[in-house]
CSV table of C-alpha atoms in Angstrom, one decimal:
chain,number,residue,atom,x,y,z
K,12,UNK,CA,-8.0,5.9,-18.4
K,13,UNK,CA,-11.1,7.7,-19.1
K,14,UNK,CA,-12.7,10.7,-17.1
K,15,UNK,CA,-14.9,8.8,-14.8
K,16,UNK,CA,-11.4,7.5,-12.7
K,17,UNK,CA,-11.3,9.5,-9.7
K,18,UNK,CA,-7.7,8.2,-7.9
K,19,UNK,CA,-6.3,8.6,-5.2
K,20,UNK,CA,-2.4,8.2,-4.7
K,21,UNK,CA,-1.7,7.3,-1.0
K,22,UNK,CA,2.0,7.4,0.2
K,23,UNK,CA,2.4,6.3,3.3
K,24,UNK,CA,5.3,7.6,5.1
K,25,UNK,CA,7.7,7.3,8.0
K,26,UNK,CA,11.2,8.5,8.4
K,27,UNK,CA,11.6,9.2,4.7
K,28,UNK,CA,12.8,12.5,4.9
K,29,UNK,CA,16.0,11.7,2.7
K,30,UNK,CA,13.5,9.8,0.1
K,31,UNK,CA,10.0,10.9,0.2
K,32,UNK,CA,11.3,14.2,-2.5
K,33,UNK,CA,12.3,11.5,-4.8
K,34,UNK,CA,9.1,9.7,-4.4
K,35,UNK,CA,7.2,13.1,-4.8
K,36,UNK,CA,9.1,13.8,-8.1
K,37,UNK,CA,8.1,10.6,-10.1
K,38,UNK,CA,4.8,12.3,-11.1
K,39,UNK,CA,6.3,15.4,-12.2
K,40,UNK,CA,5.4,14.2,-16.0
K,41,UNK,CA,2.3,15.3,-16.4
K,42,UNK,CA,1.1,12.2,-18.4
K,43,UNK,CA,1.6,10.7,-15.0
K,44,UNK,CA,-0.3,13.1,-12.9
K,45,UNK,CA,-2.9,13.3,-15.0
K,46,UNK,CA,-4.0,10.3,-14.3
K,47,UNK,CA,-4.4,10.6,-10.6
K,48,UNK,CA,-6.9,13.1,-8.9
K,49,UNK,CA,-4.8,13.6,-5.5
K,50,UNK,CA,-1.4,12.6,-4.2
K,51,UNK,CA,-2.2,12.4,-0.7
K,52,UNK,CA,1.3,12.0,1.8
K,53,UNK,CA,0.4,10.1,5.4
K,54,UNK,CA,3.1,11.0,7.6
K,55,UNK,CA,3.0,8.9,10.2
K,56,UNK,CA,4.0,10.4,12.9
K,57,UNK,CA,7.8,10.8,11.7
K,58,UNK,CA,10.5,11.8,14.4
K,59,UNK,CA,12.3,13.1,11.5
K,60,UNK,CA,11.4,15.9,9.0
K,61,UNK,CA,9.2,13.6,6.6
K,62,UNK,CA,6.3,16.2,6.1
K,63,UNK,CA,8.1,19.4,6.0
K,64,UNK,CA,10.1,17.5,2.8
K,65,UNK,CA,7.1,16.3,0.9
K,66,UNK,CA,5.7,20.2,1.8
K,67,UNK,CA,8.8,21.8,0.6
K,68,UNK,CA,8.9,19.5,-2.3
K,69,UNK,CA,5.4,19.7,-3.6
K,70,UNK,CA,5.4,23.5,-3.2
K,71,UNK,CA,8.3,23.2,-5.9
K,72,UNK,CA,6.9,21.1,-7.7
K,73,UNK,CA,3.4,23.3,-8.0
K,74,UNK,CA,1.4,20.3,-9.7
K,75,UNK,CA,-2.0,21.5,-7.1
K,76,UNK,CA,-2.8,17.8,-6.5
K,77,UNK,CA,-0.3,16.8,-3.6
K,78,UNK,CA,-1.3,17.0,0.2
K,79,UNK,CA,0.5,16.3,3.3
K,80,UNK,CA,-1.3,15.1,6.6
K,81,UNK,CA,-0.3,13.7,9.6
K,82,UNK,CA,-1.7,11.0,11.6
K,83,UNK,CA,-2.8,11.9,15.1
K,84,UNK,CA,-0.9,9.3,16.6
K,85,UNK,CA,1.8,6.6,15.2
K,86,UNK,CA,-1.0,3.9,14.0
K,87,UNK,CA,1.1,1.9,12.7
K,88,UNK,CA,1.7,1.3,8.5
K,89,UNK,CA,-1.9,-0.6,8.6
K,90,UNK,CA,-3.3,2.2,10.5
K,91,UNK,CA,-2.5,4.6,7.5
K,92,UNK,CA,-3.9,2.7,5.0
K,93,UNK,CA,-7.1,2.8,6.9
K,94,UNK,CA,-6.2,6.4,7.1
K,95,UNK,CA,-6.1,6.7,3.4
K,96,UNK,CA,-9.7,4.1,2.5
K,97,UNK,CA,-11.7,6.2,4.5
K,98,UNK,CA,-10.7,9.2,3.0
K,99,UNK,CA,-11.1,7.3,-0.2
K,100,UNK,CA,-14.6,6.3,0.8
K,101,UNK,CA,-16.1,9.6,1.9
K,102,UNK,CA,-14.7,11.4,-0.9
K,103,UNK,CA,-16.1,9.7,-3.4
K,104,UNK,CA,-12.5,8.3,-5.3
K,105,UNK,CA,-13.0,5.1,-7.3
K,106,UNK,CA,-9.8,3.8,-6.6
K,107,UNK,CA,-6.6,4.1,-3.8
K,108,UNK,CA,-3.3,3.2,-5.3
K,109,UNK,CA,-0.2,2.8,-2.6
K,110,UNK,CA,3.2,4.0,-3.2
K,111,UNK,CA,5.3,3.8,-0.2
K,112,UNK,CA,7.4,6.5,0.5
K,113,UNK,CA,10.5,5.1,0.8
K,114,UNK,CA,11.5,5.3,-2.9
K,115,UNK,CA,11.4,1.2,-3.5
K,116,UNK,CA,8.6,1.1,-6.4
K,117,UNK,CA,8.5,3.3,-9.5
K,118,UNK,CA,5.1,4.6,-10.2
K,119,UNK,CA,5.8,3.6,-14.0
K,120,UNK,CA,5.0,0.0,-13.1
K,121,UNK,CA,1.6,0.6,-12.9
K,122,UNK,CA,0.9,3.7,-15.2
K,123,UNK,CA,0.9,0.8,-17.7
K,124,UNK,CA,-1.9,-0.8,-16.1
K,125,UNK,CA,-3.8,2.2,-15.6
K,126,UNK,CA,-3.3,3.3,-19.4
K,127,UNK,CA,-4.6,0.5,-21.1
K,128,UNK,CA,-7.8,0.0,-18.4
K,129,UNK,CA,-6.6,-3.3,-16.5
K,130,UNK,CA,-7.8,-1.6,-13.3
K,131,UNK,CA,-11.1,-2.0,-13.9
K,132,UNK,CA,-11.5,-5.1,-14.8
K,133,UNK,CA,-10.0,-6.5,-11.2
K,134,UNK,CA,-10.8,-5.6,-7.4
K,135,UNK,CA,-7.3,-5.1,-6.8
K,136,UNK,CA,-4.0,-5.1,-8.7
K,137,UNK,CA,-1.0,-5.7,-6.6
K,138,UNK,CA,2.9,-5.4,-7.4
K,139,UNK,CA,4.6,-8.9,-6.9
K,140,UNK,CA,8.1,-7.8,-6.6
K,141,UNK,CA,8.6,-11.5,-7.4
K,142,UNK,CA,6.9,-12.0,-10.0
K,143,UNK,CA,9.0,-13.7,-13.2
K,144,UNK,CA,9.2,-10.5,-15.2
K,145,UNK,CA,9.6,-8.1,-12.1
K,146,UNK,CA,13.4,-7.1,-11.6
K,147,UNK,CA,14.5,-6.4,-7.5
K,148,UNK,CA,17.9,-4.9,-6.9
K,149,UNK,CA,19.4,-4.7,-3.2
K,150,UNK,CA,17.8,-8.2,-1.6
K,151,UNK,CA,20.0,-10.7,0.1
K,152,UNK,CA,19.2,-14.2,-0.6
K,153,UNK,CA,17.5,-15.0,2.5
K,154,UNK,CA,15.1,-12.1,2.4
K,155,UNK,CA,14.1,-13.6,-1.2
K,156,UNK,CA,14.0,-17.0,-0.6
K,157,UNK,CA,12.5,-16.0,2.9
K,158,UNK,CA,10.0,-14.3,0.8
K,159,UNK,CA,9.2,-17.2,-1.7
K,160,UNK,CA,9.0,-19.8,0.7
K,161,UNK,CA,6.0,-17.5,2.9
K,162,UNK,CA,4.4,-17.0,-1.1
K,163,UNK,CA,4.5,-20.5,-1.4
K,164,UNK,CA,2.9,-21.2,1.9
K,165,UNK,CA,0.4,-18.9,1.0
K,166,UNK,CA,-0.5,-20.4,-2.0
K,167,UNK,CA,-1.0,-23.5,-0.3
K,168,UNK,CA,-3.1,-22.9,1.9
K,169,UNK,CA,-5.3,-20.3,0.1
K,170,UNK,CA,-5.4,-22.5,-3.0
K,171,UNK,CA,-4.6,-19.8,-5.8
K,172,UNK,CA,-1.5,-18.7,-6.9
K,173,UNK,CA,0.3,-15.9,-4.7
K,174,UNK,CA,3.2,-14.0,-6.0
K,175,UNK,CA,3.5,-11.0,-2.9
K,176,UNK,CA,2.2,-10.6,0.4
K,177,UNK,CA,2.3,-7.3,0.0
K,178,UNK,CA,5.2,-4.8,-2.1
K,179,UNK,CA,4.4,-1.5,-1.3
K,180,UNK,CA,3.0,-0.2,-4.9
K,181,UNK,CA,-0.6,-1.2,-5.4
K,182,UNK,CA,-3.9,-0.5,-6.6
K,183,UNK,CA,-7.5,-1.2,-4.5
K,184,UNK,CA,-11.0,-0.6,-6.1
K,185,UNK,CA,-12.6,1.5,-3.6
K,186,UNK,CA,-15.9,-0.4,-3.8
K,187,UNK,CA,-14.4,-3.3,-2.8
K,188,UNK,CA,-12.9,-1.2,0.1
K,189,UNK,CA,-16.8,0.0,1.5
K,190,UNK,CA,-17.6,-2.7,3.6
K,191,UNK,CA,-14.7,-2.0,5.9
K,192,UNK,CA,-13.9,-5.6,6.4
K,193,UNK,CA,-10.3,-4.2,7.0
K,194,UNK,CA,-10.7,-2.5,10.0
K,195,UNK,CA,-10.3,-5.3,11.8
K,196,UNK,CA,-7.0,-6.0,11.1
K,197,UNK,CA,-3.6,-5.4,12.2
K,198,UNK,CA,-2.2,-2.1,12.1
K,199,UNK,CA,1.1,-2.6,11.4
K,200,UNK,CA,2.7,-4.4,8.6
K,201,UNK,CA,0.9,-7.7,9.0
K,202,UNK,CA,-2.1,-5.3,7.4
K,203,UNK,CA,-1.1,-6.6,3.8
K,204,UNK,CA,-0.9,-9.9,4.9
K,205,UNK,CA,-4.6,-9.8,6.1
K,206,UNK,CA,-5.3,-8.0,3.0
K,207,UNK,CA,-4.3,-10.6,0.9
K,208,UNK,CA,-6.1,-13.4,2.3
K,209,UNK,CA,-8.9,-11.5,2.9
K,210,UNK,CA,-8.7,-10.5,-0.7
K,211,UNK,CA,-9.3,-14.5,-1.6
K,212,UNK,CA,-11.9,-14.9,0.9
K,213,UNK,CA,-13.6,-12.1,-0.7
K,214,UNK,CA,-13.4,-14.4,-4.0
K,215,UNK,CA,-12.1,-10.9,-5.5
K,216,UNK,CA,-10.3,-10.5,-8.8
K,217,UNK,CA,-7.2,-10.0,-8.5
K,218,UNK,CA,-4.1,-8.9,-10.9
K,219,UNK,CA,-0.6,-9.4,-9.8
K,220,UNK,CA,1.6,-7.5,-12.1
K,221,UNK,CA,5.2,-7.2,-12.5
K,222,UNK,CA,7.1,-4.1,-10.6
K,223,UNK,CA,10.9,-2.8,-10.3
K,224,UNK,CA,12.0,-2.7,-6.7
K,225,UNK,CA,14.9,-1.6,-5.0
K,226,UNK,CA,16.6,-1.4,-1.6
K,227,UNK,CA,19.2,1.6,-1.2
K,228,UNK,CA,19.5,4.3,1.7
K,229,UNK,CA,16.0,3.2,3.1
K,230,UNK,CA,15.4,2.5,7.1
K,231,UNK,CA,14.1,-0.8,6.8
K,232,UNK,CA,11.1,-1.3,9.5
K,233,UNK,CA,11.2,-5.1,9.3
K,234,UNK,CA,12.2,-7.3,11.6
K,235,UNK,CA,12.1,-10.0,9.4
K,236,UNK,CA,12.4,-13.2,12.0
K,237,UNK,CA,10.5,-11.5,14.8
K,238,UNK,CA,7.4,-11.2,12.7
K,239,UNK,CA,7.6,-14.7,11.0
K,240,UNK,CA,5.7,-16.5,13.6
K,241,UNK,CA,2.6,-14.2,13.6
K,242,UNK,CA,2.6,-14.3,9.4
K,243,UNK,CA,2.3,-18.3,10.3
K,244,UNK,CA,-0.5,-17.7,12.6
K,245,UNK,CA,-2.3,-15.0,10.3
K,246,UNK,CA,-2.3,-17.9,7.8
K,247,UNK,CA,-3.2,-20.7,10.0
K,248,UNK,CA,-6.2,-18.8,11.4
K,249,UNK,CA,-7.2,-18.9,8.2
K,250,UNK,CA,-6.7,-22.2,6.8
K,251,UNK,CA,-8.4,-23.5,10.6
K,252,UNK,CA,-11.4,-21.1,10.2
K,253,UNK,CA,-11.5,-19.1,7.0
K,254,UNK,CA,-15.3,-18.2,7.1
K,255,UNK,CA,-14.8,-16.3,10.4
K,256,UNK,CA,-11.5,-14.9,9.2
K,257,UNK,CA,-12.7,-11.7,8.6
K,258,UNK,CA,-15.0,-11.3,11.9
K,259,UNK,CA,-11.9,-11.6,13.5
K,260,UNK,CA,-10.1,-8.9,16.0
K,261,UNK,CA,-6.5,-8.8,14.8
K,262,UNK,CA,-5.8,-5.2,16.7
K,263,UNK,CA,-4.2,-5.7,20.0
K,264,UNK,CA,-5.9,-1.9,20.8
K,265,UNK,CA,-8.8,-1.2,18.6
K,266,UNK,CA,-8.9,2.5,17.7
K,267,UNK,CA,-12.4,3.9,17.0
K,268,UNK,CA,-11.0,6.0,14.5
K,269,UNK,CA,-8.3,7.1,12.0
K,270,UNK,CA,-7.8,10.4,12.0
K,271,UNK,CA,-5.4,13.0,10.4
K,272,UNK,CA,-4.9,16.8,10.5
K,273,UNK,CA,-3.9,18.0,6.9
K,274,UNK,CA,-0.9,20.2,6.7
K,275,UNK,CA,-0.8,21.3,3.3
K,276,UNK,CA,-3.7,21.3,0.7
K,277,UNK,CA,-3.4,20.8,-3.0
K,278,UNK,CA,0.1,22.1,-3.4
């Protein structure tokens, strides 16, 4: 790290009122939250009490780098990342990392590649909770080898090596972010499948890296078969047409813009 790193932690959450504290609490140290220059919580829209935890919680906590906001509408877990790059973007952060708020990924993971400068060297640097040296507690065997089997077709039919279509700890060089060739794309979790291929469209550099991941009391939003068929066509749009891939109108409603109202400031 050096002082020209201006980062930005995104945690996207929804319905993680019993884990979003936990999440909150991994950069307690602060050789971890020195290295980031915001910890910014999207709450989603949660039915539950998602926001008035992380507020509770980073009042505790009393770091003056965490800040909750709320989407204006449910946009879906795509529409908070685009949330999260604009406010990257006009604020002038070199980089958005991604945590997800359901306490799966351990921000420790990629402190490591932060502390010894990987992150710059690479457009993007993405957990691969399958990765050979990763370690993922709490999977059934057909959500892994459901998982291999899509990173395999993946692979395939983008021609470089793919070890996760998206865990939910990663790192994004906001440069590479300015275009906005991601606002296009779906807003809900098929986001980070568009990312991905977009990603080797882009001819980006990118660096999977090992993680930790587990599955305990978290609310799964995946509906694992359901949503097979559309990562088939996500990919076979672009093996069929992969110069126009990112031209292309994934959003069933396109939304203008993706706003939030900020509940609680540098707490």
């Amino acid at each position: 790290m050096n002082e020209t790193d201006r980062i930005l932690v995104f945690i996207p959450a929804y319905r993680c009122a019993a884990q979003i504290a936990r999440v909150l609490k991994q950069f307690n140290d602060p050789e971890i939250y020195r290295l980031f220059e915001e910890i910014l919580v999207v709450d989603n829209v949660s039915p539950d009490s998602t926001a008035q935890a992380a507020i509770d919680c980073a009042r505790a906590m009393g770091i003056g780098k965490i800040s909750i906001v709320r989407n204006k509408k449910n946009y879906g877990l795509g529409g908070s990342h685009k949330s999260a790059f604009t406010y990257a973007i006009r604020n002038g952060f070199t980089h958005v990392m991604v945590l997800h708020g359901d306490d799966q990924g351990d921000v420790k993971d990629i402190v490591r590649v932060l502390k010894n400068g990987q992150h710059r060297q690479y457009d993007c640097c993405l957990g691969a909770r399958f990765h050979q040296d990763s370690q993922v507690s709490g999977y059934s065997k057909i959500r892994t080898s459901g998982n291999l089997v899509y990173n395999s077709l993946f692979s395939l039919g983008t021609g470089r090596k793919i070890y996760d279509l998206g865990s939910g700890l990663n790192l994004y060089k906001t440069s590479s972010l300015e275009s906005y060739y991601w606002l296009k794309f779906h807003d809900n979790l098929m986001f980070n499948y568009c990312m991905i291929l977009a990603h080797v469209q882009r001819l980006e550099k990118i660096l999977f890296f090992p993680i930790s991941w587990r599955e305990d009391d978290q609310i799964s939003n995946v509906k694992l078969f359901s949503q097979a068929r559309t990562t088939l066509g996500i990919l076979w749009l672009y093996v069929k047409d992969r110069r126009r891939f990112l031209s292309h109108e994934f959003r069933e409603l396109p939304i203008q813009t993706y706003d939030f109202e900020t509940l609680a400031s540098r707490l």
